[in-house]
Coordinates of C-alpha atoms in Angstrom, one line a residue:
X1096 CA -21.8 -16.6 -44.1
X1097 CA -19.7 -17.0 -41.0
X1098 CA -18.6 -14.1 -38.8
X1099 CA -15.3 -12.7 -38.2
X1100 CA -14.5 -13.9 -34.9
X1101 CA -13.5 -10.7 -32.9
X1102 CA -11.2 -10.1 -29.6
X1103 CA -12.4 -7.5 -27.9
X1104 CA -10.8 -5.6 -24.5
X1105 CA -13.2 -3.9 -22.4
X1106 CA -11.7 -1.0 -19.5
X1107 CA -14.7 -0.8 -17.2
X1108 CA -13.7 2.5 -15.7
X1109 CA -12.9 5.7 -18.4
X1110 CA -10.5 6.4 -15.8
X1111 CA -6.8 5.6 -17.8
X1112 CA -4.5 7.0 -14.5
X1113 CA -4.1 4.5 -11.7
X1114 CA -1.6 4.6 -8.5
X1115 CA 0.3 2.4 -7.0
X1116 CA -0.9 2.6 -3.2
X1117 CA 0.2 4.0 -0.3
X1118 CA 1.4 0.7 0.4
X1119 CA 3.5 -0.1 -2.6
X1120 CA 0.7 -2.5 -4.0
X1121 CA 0.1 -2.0 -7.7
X1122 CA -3.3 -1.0 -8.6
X1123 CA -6.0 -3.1 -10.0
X1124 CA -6.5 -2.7 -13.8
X1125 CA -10.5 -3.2 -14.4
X1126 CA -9.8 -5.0 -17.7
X1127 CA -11.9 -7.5 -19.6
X1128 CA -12.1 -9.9 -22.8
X1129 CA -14.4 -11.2 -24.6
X1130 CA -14.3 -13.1 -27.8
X1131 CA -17.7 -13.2 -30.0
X1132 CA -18.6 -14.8 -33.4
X1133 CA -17.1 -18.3 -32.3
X1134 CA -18.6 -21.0 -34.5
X1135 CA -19.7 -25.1 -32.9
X1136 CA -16.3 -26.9 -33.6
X1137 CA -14.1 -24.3 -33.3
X1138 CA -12.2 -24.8 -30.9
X1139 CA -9.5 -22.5 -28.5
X1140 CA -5.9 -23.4 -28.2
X1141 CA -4.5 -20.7 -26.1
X1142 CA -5.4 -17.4 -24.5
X1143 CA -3.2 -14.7 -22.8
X1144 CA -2.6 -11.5 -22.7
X1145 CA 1.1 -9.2 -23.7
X1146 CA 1.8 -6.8 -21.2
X1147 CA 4.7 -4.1 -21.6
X1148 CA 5.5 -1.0 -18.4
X1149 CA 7.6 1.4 -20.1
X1150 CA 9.3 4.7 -18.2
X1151 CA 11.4 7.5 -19.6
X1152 CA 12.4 10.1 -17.9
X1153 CA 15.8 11.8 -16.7
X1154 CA 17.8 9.7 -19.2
X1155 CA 16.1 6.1 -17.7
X1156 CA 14.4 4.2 -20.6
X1157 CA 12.8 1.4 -18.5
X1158 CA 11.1 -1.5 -19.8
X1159 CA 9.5 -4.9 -18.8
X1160 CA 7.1 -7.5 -20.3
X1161 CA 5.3 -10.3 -19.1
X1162 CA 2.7 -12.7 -20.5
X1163 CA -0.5 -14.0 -18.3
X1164 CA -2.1 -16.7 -19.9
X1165 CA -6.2 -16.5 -19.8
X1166 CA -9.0 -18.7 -19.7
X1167 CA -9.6 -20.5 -22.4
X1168 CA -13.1 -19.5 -23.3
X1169 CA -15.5 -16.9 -25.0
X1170 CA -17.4 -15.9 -22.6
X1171 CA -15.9 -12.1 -20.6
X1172 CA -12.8 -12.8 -18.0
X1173 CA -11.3 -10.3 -16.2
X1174 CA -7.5 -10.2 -17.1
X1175 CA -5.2 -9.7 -14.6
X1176 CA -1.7 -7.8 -14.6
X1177 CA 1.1 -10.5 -15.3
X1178 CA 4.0 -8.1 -14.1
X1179 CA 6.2 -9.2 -11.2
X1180 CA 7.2 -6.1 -9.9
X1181 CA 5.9 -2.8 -9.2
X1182 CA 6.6 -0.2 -12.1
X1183 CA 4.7 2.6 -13.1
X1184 CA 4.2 4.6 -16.1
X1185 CA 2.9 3.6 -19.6
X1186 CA 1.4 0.4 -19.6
X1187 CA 0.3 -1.1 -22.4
X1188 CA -1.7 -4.6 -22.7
X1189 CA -2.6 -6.3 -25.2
X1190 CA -4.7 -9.6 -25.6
X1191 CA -4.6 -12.8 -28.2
X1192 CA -6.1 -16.1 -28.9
X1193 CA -4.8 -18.8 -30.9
X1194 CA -8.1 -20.6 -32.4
X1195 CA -8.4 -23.7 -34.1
X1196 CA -11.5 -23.4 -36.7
X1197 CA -13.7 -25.9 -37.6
X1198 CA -13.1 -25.6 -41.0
X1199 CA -9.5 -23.8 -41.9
X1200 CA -6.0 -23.1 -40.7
X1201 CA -5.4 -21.8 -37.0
X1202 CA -4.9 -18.4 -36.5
X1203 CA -4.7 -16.5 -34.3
X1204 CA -6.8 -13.0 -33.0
X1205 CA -5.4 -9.6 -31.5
X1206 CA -7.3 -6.9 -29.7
X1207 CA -6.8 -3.3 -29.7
X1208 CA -4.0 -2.5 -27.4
X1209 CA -5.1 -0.6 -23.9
X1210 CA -2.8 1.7 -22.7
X1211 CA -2.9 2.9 -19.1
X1212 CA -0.9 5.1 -17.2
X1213 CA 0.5 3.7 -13.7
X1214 CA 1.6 6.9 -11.0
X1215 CA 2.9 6.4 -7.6
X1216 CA 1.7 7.5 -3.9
X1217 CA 3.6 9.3 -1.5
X1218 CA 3.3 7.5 1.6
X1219 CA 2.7 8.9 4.7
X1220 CA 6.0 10.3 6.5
X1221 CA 5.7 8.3 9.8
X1222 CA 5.0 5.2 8.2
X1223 CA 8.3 5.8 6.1
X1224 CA 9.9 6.7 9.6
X1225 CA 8.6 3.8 11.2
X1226 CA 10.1 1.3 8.7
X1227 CA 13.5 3.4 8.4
X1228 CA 13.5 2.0 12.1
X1229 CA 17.1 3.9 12.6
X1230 CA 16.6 7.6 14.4
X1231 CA 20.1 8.5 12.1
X1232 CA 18.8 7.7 8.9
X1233 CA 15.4 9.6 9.8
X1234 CA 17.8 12.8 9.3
X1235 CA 19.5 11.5 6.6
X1236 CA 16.6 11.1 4.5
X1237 CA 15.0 14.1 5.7
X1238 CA 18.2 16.0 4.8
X1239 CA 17.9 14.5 0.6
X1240 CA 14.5 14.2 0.0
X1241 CA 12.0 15.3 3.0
X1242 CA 10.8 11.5 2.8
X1243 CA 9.4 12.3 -0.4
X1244 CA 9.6 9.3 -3.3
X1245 CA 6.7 11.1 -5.0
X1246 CA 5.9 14.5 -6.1
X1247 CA 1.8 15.5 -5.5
X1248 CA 1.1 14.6 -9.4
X1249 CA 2.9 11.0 -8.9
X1250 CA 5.7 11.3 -10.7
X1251 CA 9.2 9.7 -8.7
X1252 CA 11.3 12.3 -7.7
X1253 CA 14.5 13.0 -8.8
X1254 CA 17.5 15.4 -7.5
X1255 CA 21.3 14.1 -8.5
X1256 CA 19.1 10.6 -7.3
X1257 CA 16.0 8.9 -7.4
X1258 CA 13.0 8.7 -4.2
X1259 CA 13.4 9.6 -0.9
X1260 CA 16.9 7.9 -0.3
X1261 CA 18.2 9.6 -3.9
X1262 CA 19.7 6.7 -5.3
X1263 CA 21.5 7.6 -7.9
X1264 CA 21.4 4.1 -10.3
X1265 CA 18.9 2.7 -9.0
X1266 CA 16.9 -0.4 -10.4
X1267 CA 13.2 0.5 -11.5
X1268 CA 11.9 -1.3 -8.4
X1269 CA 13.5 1.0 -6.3
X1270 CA 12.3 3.8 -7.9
X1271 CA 8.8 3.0 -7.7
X1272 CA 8.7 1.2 -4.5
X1273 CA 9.5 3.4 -1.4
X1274 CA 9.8 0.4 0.7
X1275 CA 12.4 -1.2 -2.0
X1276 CA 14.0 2.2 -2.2
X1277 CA 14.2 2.6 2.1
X1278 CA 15.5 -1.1 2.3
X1279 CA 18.4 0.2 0.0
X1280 CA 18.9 3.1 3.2
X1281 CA 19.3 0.7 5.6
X1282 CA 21.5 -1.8 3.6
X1283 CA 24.4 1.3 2.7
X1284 CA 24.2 3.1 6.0
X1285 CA 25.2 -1.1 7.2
X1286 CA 27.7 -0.9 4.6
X1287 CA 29.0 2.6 6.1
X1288 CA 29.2 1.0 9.4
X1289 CA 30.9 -2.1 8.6
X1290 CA 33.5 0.4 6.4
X1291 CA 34.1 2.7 8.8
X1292 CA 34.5 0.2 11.6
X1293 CA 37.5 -1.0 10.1
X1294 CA 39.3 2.2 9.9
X1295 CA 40.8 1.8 13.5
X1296 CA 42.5 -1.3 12.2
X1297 CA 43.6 -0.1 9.3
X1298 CA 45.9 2.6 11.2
X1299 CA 47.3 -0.1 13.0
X1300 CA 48.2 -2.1 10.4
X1301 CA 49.7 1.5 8.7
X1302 CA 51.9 2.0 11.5
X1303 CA 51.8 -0.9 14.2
X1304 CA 54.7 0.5 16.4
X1305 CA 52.8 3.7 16.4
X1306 CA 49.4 2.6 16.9
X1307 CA 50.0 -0.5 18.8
X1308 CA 47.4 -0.2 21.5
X1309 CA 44.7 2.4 19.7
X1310 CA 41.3 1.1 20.6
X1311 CA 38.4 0.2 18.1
X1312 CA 35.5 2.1 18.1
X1313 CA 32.5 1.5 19.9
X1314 CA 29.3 1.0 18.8
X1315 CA 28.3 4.9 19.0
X1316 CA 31.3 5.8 17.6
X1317 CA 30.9 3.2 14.4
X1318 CA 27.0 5.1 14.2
X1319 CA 28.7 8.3 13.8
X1320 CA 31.4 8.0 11.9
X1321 CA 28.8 6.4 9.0
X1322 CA 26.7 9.4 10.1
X1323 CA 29.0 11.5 8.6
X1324 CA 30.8 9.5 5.7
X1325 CA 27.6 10.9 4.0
X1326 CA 29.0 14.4 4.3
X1327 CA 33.1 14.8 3.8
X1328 CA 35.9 14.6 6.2
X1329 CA 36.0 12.2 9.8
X1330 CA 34.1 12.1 12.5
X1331 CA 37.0 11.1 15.4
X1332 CA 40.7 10.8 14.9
X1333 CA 43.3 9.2 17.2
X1334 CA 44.8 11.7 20.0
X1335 CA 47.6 10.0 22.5
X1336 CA 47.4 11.5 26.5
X1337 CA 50.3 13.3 26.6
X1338 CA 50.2 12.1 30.8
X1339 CA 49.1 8.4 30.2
X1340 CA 50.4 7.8 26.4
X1341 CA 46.8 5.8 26.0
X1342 CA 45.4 6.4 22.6
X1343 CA 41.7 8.3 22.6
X1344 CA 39.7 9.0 19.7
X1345 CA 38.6 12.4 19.8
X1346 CA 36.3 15.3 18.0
X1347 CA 37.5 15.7 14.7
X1348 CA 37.1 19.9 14.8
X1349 CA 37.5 19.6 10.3
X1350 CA 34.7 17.6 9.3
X1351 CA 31.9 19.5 7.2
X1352 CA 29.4 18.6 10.2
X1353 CA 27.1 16.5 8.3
X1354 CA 26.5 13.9 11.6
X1355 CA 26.3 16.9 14.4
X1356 CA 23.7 18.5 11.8
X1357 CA 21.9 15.6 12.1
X1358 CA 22.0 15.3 15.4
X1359 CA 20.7 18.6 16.1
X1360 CA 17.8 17.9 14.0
X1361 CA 17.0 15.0 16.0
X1362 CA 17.6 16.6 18.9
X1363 CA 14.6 19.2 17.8
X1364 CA 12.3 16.6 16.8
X1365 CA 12.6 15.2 20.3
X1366 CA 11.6 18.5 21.8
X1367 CA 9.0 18.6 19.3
X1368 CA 10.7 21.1 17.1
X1369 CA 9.6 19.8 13.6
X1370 CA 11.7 21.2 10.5
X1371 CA 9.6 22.0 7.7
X1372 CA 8.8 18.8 5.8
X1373 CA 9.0 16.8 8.6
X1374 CA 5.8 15.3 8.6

């Protein structure tokens, strides 16, 4: 009497919990197959494995699944994760082979499904610094999150925004990658920049008899005018000599003083005056 042919999925570890690295590199999954009870003639069409990362939490109900096709053989193989990004939370593989029988109709096999459970690593604060590369956004960041994109048990944090930059619809990449979640930083504060150093322009147009000869900004001045277009109110506005009639741009005394706060932290750092959560 022939043998059922069985699919079987073997974790070598009892470990269930692994984390993405310090790095942003998803973790290894020791997972293997192997199929017993195959008969001379029969014969195997196809091989893969179903793969599905799910995440729900604070209203996101995140999902992706990928197929990784697999050696077509009986004896063990190690199956590798098929997803293209880094995710965490509940993953959940699953493996199948299509066989051809000697004698009888294809079908086609299923394992038991292995679930794991994929966490995230804080990384360390300088390295987050380091690829920030931008002394201003080291105080922006430091003023939403404390570099923090993971809490001590893994989790992403969240606060009115997700990781270390608080993103507040973020993809699921961004979420679980700090460097994805950084590189979206450094793309809005150039967004700020290029915003705010068009404002100067913008009052001309307004009024061009009036503003006729007021200057553009500078660099410095574009860098802290985004500065503080993350807080509310303006950083300069426009004041005429009343000797020489040139147009200045000048201390705005109403802003909240998001960018001067930021400079003062910065300014402590450089004398080695570390705010708590700094490093």
């Amino acid at each position: 009497m022939k043998k059922e042919i069985i699919l079987t999925t073997i974790s070598t570890e009892e470990n269930l919990v692994y984390y993405i690295t310090q790095d942003g590199v998803f973790p290894a999954i020791p997972l293997t197959i192997n199929i017993d009870n195959l008969q001379s003639g029969d014969k195997l069409v196809r091989v893969w494995s179903e793969q599905q990362i799910t995440f729900k939490e604070n209203s996101r109900n995140d999902s992706l699944k990928a197929e990784g096709e697999l050696k077509k053989q009986a004896a063990k193989q190690e199956v590798p994760v098929a997803l293209n990004e880094v995710r965490g939370g509940k993953l959940e593989i699953v493996c199948k082979a299509n066989i051809d029988p000697r004698v009888g109709d294809n079908m086609v096999i299923t394992s038991k499904t292995c679930v794991f459970k994929i966490l995230g690593t804080q990384p360390n604060k300088e390295q987050v610094r380091s690829a920030l590369n931008l002394p201003y956004l080291w105080a922006v960041v430091y003023l939403k999150s404390q570099f923090m994109q993971f809490t001590k048990d893994g989790i992403p944090t969240f606060d009115k925004g997700w990781g270390m930059y608080r993103i507040e619809n973020p993809s699921a990449i961004q979420i679980w990658s700090w460097k994805e979640n950084i590189a979206s930083a450094k793309l809005d504060f150039e967004i700020r920049k290029k915003r705010v150093s068009e404002y100067p322009a913008q009052l001309r147009a307004s009024n061009p008899e009036f503003y006729k000869k007021l200057p553009d900004f500078k660099e410095i001045q574009i860098e802290l005018e985004a500065l503080q277009s993350y807080g509310s109110g303006i950083y300069y506005i426009p004041r005429r000599s009343t000797i020489t009639r040139k147009w200045v741009w000048v201390r705005n005394p109403k802003d909240d003083g998001y960018a001067d706060k930021c400079l003062a932290i910065l300014a402590n750092v450089a004398q080695g005056k570390f705010p708590e959560g700094w490093n």
